Coordinates of C-alpha atoms and ligand atoms in Angstrom, one line a residue:
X16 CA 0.0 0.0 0.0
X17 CA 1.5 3.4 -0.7
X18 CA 0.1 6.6 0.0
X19 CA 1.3 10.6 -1.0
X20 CA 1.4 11.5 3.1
X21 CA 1.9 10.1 6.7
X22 CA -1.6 9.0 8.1
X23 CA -2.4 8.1 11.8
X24 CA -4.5 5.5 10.8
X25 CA -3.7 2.2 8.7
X26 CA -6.6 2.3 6.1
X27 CA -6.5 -1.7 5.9
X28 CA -7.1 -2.4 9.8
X29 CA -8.0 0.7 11.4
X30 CA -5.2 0.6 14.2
X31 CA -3.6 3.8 14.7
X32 CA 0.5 4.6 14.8
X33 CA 1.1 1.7 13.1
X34 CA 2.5 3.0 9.5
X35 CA 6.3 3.5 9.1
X36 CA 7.5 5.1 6.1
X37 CA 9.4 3.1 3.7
X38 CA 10.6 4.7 0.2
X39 CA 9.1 3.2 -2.7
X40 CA 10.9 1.5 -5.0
X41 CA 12.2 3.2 -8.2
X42 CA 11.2 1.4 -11.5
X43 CA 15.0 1.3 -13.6
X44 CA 15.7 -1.2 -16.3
X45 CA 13.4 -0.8 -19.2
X46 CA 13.8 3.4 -19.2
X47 CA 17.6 3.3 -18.9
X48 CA 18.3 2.9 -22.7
X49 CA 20.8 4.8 -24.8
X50 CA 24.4 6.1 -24.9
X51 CA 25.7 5.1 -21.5
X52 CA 28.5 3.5 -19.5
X53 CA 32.7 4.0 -19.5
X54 CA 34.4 6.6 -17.2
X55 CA 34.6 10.4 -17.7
X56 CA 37.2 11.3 -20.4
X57 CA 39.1 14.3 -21.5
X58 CA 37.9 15.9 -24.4
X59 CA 41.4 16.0 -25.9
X60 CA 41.2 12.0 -25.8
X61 CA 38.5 11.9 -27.8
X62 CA 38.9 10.5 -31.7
X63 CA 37.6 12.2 -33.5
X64 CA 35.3 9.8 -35.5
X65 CA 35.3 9.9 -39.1
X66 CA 31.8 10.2 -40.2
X67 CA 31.8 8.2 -43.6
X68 CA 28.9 9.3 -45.8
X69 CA 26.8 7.0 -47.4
X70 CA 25.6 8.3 -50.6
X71 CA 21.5 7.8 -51.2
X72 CA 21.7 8.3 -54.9
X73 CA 19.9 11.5 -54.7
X74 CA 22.2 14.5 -54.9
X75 CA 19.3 17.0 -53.5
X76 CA 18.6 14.4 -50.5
X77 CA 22.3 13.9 -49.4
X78 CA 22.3 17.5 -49.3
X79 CA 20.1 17.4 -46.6
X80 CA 21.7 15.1 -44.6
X81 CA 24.7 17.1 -45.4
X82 CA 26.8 15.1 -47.8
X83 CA 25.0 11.6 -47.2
X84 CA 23.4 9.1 -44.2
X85 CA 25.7 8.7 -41.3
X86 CA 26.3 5.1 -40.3
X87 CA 24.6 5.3 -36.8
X88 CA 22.2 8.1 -37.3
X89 CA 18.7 8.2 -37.1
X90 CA 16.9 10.2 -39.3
X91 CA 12.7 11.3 -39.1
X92 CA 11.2 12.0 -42.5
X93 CA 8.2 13.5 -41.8
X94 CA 5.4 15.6 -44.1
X95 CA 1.6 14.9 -44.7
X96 CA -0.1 12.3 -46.2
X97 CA 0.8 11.3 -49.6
X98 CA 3.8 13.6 -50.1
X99 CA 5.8 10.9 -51.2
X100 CA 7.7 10.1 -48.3
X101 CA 7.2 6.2 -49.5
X102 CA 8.0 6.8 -52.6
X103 CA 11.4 9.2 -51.7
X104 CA 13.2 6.1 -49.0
X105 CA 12.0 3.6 -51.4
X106 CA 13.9 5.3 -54.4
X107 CA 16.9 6.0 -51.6
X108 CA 16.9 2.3 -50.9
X109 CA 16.9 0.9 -54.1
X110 CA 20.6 2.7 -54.7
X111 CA 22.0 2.2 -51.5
X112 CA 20.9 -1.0 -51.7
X113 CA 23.8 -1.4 -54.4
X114 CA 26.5 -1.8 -52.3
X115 CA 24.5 -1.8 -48.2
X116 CA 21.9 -4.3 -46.9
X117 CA 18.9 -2.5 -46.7
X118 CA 16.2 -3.4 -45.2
X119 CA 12.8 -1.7 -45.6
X120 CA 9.9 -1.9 -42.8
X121 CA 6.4 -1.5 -43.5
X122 CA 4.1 -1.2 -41.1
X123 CA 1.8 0.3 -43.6
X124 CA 1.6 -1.1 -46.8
X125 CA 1.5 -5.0 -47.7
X126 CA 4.7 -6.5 -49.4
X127 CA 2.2 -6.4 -52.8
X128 CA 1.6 -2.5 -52.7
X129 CA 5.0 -2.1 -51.8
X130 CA 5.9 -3.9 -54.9
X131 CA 3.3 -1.9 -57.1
X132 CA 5.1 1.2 -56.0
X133 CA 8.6 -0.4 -56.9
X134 CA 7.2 -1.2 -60.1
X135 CA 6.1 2.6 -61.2
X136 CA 9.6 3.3 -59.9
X137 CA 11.5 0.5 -61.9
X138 CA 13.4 -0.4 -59.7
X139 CA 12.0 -4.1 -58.8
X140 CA 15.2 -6.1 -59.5
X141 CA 17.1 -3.6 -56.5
X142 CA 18.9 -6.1 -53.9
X143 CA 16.3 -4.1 -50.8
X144 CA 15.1 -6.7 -48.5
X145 CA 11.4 -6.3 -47.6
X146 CA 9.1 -7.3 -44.6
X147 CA 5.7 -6.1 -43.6
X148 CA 5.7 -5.8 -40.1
X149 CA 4.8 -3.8 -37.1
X150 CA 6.6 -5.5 -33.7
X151 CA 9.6 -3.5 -33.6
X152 CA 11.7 -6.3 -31.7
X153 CA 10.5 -8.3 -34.7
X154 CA 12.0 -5.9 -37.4
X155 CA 15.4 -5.2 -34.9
X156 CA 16.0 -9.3 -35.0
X157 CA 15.5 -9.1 -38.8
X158 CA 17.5 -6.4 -39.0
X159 CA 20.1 -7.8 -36.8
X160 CA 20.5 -11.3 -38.8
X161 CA 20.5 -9.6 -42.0
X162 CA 23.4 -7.2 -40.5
X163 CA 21.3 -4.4 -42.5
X164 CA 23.5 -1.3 -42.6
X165 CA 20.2 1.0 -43.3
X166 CA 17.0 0.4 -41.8
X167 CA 13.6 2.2 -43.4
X168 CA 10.7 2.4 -40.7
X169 CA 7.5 2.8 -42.9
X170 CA 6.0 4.6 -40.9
X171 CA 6.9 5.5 -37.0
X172 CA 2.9 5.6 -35.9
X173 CA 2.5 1.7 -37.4
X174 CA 5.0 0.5 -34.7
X175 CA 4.7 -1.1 -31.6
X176 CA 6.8 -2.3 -28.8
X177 CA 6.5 -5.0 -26.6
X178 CA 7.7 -2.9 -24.0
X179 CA 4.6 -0.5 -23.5
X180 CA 0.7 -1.6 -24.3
X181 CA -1.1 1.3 -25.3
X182 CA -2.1 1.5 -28.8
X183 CA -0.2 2.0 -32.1
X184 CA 0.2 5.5 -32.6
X185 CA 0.0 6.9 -29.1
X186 CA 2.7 8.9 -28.0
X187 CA 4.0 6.4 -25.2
X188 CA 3.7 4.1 -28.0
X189 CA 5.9 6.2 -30.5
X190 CA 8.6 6.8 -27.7
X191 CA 9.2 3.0 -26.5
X192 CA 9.4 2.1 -30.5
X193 CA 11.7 5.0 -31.3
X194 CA 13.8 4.5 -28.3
X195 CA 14.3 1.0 -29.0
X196 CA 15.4 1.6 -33.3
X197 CA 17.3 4.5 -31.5
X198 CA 19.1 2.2 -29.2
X199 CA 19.5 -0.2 -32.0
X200 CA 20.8 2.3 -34.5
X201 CA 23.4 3.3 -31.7
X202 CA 24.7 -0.1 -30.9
X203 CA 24.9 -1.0 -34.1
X204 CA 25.9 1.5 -36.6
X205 CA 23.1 1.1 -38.8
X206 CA 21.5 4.0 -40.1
X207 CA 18.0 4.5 -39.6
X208 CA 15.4 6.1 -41.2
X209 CA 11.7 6.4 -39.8
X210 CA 8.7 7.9 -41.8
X211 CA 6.3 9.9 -39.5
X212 CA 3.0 11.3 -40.8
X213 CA 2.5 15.0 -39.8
X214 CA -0.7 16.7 -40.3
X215 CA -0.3 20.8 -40.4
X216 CA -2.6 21.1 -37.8
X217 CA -1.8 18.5 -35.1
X218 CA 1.7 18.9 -35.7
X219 CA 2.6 18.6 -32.0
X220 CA 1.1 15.6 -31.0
X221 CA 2.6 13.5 -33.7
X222 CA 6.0 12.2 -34.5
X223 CA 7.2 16.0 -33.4
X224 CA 7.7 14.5 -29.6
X225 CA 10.6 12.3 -31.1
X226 CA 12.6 15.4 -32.8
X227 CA 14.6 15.4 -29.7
X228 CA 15.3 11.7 -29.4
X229 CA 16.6 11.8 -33.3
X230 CA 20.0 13.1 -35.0
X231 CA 18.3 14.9 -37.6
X232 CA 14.3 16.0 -38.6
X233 CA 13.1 16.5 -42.6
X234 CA 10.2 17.1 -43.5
X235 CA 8.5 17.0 -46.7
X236 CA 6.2 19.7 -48.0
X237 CA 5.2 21.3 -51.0
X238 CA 2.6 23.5 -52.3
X239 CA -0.8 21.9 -52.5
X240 CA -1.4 21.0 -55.9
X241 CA 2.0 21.7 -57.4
X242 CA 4.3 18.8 -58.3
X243 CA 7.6 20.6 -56.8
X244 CA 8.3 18.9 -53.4
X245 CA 10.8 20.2 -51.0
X246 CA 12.8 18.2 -48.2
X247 CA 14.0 20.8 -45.8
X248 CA 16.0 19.7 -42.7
X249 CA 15.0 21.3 -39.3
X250 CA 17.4 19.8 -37.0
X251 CA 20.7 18.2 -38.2
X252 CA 23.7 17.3 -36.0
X253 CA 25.5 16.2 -38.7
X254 CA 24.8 19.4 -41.5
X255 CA 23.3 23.1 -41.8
X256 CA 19.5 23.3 -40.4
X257 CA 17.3 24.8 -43.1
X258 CA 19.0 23.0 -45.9
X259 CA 16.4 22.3 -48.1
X260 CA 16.4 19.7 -51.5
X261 CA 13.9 19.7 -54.5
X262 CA 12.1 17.3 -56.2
X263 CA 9.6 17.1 -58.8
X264 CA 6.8 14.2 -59.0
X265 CA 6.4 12.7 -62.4
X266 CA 4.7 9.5 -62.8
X267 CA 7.7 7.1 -62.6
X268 CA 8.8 8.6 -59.1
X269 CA 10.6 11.6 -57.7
X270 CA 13.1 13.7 -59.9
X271 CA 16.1 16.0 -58.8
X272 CA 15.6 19.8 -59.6
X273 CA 19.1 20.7 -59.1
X274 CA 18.8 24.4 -60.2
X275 CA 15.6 25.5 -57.6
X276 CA 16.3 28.7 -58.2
X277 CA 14.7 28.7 -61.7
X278 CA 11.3 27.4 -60.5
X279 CA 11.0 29.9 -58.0
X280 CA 10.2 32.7 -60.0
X281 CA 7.3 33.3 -62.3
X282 CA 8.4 34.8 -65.8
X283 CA 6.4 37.4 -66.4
X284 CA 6.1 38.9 -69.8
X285 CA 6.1 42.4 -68.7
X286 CA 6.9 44.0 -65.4
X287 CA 4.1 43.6 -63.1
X288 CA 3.5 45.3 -59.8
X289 CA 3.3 44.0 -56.3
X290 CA 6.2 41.6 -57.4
X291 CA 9.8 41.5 -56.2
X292 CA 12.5 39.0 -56.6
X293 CA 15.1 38.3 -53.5
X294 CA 17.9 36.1 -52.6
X295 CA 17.2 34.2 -49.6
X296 CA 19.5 31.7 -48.2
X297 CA 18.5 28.6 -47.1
X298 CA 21.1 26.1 -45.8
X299 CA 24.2 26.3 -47.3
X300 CA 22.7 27.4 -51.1
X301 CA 21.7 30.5 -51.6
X302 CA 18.1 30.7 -53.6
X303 CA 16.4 33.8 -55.9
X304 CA 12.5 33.5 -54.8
X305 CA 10.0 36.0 -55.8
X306 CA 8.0 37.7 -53.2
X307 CA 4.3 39.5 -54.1
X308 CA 1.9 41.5 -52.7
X309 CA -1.5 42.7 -53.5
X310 CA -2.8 45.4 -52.0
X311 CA -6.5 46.5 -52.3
X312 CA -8.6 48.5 -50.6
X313 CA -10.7 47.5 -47.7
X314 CA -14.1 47.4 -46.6
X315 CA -13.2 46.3 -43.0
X316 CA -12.6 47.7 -39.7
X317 CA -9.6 45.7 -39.2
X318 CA -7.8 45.1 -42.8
X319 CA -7.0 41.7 -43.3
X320 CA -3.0 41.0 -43.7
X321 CA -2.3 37.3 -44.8
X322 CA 1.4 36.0 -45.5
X323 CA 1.5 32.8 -47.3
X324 CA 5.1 31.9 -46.9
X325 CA 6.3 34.6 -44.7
X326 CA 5.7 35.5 -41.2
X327 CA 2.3 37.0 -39.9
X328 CA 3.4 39.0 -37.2
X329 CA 6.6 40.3 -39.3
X330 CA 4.2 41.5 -42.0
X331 CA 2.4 43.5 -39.6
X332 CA 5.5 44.6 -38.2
X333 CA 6.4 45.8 -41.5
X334 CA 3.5 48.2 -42.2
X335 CA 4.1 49.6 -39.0
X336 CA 7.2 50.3 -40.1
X337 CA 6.3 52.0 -43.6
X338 CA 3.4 54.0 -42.0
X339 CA 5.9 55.7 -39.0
X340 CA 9.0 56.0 -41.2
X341 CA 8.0 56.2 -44.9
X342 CA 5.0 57.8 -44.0
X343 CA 2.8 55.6 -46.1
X344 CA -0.5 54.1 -44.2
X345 CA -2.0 50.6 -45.1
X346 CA -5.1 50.9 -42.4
X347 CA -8.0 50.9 -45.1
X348 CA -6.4 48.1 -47.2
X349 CA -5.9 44.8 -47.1
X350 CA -2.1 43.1 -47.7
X351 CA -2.1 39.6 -48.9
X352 CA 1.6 38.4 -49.8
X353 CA 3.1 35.4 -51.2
X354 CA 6.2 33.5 -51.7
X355 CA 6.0 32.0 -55.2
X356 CA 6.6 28.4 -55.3
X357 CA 5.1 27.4 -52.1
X358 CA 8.8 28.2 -50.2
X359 CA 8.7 29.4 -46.6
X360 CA 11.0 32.7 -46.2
X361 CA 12.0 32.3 -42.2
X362 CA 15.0 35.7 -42.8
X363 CA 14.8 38.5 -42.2
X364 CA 16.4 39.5 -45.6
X365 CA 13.0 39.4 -47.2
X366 CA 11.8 42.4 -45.4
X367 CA 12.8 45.4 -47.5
X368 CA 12.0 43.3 -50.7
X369 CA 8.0 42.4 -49.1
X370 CA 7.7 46.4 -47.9
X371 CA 8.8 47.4 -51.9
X372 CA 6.3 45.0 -53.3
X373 CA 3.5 46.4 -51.0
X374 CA 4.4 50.1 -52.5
X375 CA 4.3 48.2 -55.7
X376 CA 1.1 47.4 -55.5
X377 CA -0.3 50.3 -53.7
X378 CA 0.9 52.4 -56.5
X379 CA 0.8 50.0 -59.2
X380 CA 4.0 50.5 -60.1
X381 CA 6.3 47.7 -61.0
X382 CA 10.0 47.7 -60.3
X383 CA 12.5 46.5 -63.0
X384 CA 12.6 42.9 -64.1
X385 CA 15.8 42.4 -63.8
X386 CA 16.3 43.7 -60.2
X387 CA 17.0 41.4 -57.0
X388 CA 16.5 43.2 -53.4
X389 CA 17.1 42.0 -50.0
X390 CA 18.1 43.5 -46.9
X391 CA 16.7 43.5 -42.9
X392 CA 14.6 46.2 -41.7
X393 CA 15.2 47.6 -38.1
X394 CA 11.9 48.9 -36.3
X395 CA 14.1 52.4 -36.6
X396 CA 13.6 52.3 -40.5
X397 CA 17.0 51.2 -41.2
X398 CA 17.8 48.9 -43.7
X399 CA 20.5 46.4 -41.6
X400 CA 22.9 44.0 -43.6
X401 CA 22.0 40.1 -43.9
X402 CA 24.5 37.4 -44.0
X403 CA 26.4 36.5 -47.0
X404 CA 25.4 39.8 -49.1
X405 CA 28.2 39.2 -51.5
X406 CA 27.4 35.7 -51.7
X407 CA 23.4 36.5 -52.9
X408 CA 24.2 39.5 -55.0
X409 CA 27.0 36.5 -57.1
X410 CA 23.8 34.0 -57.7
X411 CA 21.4 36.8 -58.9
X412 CA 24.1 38.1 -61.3
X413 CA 24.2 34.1 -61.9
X414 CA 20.8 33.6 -63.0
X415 CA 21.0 37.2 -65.2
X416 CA 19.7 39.6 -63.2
X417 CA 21.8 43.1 -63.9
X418 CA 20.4 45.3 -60.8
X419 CA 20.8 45.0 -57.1
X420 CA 19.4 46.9 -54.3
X421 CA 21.1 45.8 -51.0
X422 CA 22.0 47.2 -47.3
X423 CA 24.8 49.4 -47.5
X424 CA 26.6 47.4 -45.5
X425 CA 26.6 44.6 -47.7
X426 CA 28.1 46.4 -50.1
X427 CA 30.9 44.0 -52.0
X428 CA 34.4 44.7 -51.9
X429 CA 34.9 44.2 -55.4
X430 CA 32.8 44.9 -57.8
X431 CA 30.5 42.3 -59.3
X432 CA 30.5 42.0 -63.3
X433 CA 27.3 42.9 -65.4
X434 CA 25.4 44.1 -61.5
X435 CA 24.4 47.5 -60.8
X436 CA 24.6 47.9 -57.4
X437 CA 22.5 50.5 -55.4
X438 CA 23.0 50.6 -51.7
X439 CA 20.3 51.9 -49.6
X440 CA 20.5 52.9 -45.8
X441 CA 17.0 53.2 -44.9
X442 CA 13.7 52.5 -46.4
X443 CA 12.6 56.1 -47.0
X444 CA 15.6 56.1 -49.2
X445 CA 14.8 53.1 -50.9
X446 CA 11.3 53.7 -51.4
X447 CA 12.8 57.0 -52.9
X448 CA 15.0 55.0 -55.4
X449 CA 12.5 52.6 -56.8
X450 CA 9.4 55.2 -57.2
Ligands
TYD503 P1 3.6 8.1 -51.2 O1 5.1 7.9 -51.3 O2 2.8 6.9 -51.0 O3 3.3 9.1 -50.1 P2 3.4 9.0 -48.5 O4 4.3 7.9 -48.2 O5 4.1 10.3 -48.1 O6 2.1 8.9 -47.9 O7 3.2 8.9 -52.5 C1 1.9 9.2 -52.7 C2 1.6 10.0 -53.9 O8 2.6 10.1 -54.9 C3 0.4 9.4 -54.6 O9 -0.6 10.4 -54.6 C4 0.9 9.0 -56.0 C5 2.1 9.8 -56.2 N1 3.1 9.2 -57.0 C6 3.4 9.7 -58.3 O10 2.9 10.7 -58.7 N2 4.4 9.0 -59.0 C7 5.0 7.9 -58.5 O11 5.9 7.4 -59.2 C8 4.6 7.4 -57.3 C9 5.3 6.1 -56.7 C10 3.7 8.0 -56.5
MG504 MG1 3.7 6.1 -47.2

């Protein structure tokens, strides 16, 4: 019997003074899993591993993983429903499975439909050893005889260990099954991979609670209805956060698109307002994205300001910004902006670039084709240099662009063939030089 205070009376027998405290037992054993055991050692003794990189036949998703899967790593692919995360490891496995023993999981699909999808891949004849299952000490034996050197889970939610009895899917349930492939993966060497669904809206209960128990977290997205999918990697201890790959969808699988930049921005046949290209940089690559904005006037107490692919609260930030310093007001109109493309600007280097778009359209007046902006904007009106100026101003000349407008303090050392650069040091002053 244990009870959360001292009590006078035994509730079993009613005699009184007759409890003595005793501290209950602490449950160890099946929680203490992981990296553990050995003495303290110096940091200076410590080899430095080499980390071998095991190429996955996909250029965009070893850049992800920053250069390749780490033998030992585990890796969450997650993304919504019929994204194509199937259809991505299986295309992965089938080349690694060239010269590693994979061995694919599926907790989801039968062996059949795993072999229809194969089949619209062409890749049946690859050497990737299959098993539908869903008892993850099952799939760690298999994986253990084979001596697999990559491991696919399809999909985290399907598993279950033997270790903990609620239901598929829960969260207790997700833990114990991705503690144990964790475990596995450590002990081992084998690199694991594990699919997790992710709607947009519960995004927290699902396979997110694991992004701490994992080396590195990518997730799928795309824009609905376009067949451009991106693989962008939030958390990576073994490469740049933010990196993000893109692939197309075409009927026999998932394609490279190994010059993003280009399908990022709409080609307009003439100049049209509200619409702005910048150079943001995601990862390691820097990328030319076009940014528009439609402003029109509105009917409403409170205008309506929606950002698809920027930040909310950093677009009304902005206009607060433009009305107190450039002296230009936005309260009876709407703002709607847009990243073309269906890419997610998190920098701050897209603010002077969204704030020229929304005098743009405000005064429908476009801004030359071949111009690329970008620069941060401080809540004094100053236009405040971004990282790597030098770097975005090279891959807009790249891609023909002949005009830059950038913080004066990104300002190149050398001068940059075919780019007219204008340096701005505030947004008054820019606003002056585009209208
Ligand atoms: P899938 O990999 O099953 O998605 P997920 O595992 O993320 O749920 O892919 C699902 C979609 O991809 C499906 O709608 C069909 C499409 N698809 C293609 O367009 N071409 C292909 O070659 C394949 C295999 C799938
Ligand atoms: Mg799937």
């Amino acid at each position: 019997m244990s009870a959360p205070q001292w009590q006078g009376q035994c509730a079993g027998c009613g005699a009184w003074n007759t409890l003595e405290a005793a501290a209950a037992p602490v449950a160890v054993g099946a929680r203490q899993r992981g990296l553990s055991g050995g003495d303290a050692a110096l940091l200076s003794s410590v080899q430095e591993a080499a980390e071998p990189r095991i190429s996955t036949g996909l250029g965009e998703l070893d850049r992800v993983l920053g250069g390749g899967l780490v033998a030992g790593s585990v890796t969450l692919l997650g993304g919504d429903p019929g994204i194509g995360k199937s259809t991505l490891l299986l295309q992965a496995a089938a080349a690694l499975g060239a010269d590693q023993v994979v061995l694919y999981a599926t907790g989801e699909e039968s062996l059949q439909q795993v072999g229809m999808r194969a089949r619209r891949l062409g890749c049946t004849q690859a050497p990737v050893a299959l098993l539908a299952e869903t008892q993850v000490e099952r799939i760690l034996e298999a994986a253990r005889a084979h001596k697999a050197a990559v491991l696919v889970i399809d999909s985290i939610q399907t598993m279950r260990s033997e270790s903990s009895d609620s239901a598929p899917g829960a969260v207790a349930q997700l833990r114990e099954s991705a503690a144990a492939l964790v475990g596995f993966a450590k002990s081992t060497g084998t690199a694991v991979l594990l699919i997790g669904h992710v709607t947009k809206e519960g995004a927290i209960a699902g396979p997110r609670v694991l992004e701490h128990m994992v080396d590195t977290v990518l997730y799928f997205e795309s824009d609905s209805g376009s067949r451009y999918r991106m693989v962008r990697a939030v958390k990576n201890r073994f490469g740049a956060a933010n990196e993000i790959g893109v692939f197309s969808m075409h009927g026999s699988g998932l394609k490279e698109v190994r010059n993003p930049s280009a399908i990022f921005l709409s080609r307009h046949e003439k100049p049209s307002s509200g619409s702005v290209v910048t150079v943001i940089r995601e990862g390691t690559r820097p990328l030319l994205v076009e940014v528009q904005v439609l402003v029109d006037s509105s009917v409403l107490a409170n205008p309506r300001r929606v950002a698809v692919g920027l930040d909310h609260n950093r677009l009304s930030l902005l206009l607060a910004v433009l009305h107190r310093h450039a002296g230009i007001a936005m309260h009876a109109h709407d703002v709607f902006a847009n990243v073309v493309g269906g890419v997610r600007i998190g920098e701050t280097a897209a603010d002077l670039p969204a704030l020229l778009a929304v005098v743009s359209s405000l005064h429908d007046k476009p801004l030359p084709q071949d111009m690329v902006v970008f620069g941060e904007i401080g809540l004094a009106g100053e236009v405040r240099p971004v990282p790597y100026g030098e770097e975005r101003v090279r891959e807009a000349a790249k891609h023909g662009f002949s005009k830059a407008l950038i913080p004066a303090a990104n300002k190149p050392q050398q001068a940059i063939a075919s780019m007219d650069i204008t340096v701005v040091q505030n947004l008054a002053d820019a606003i002056a030089r585009c209208f």
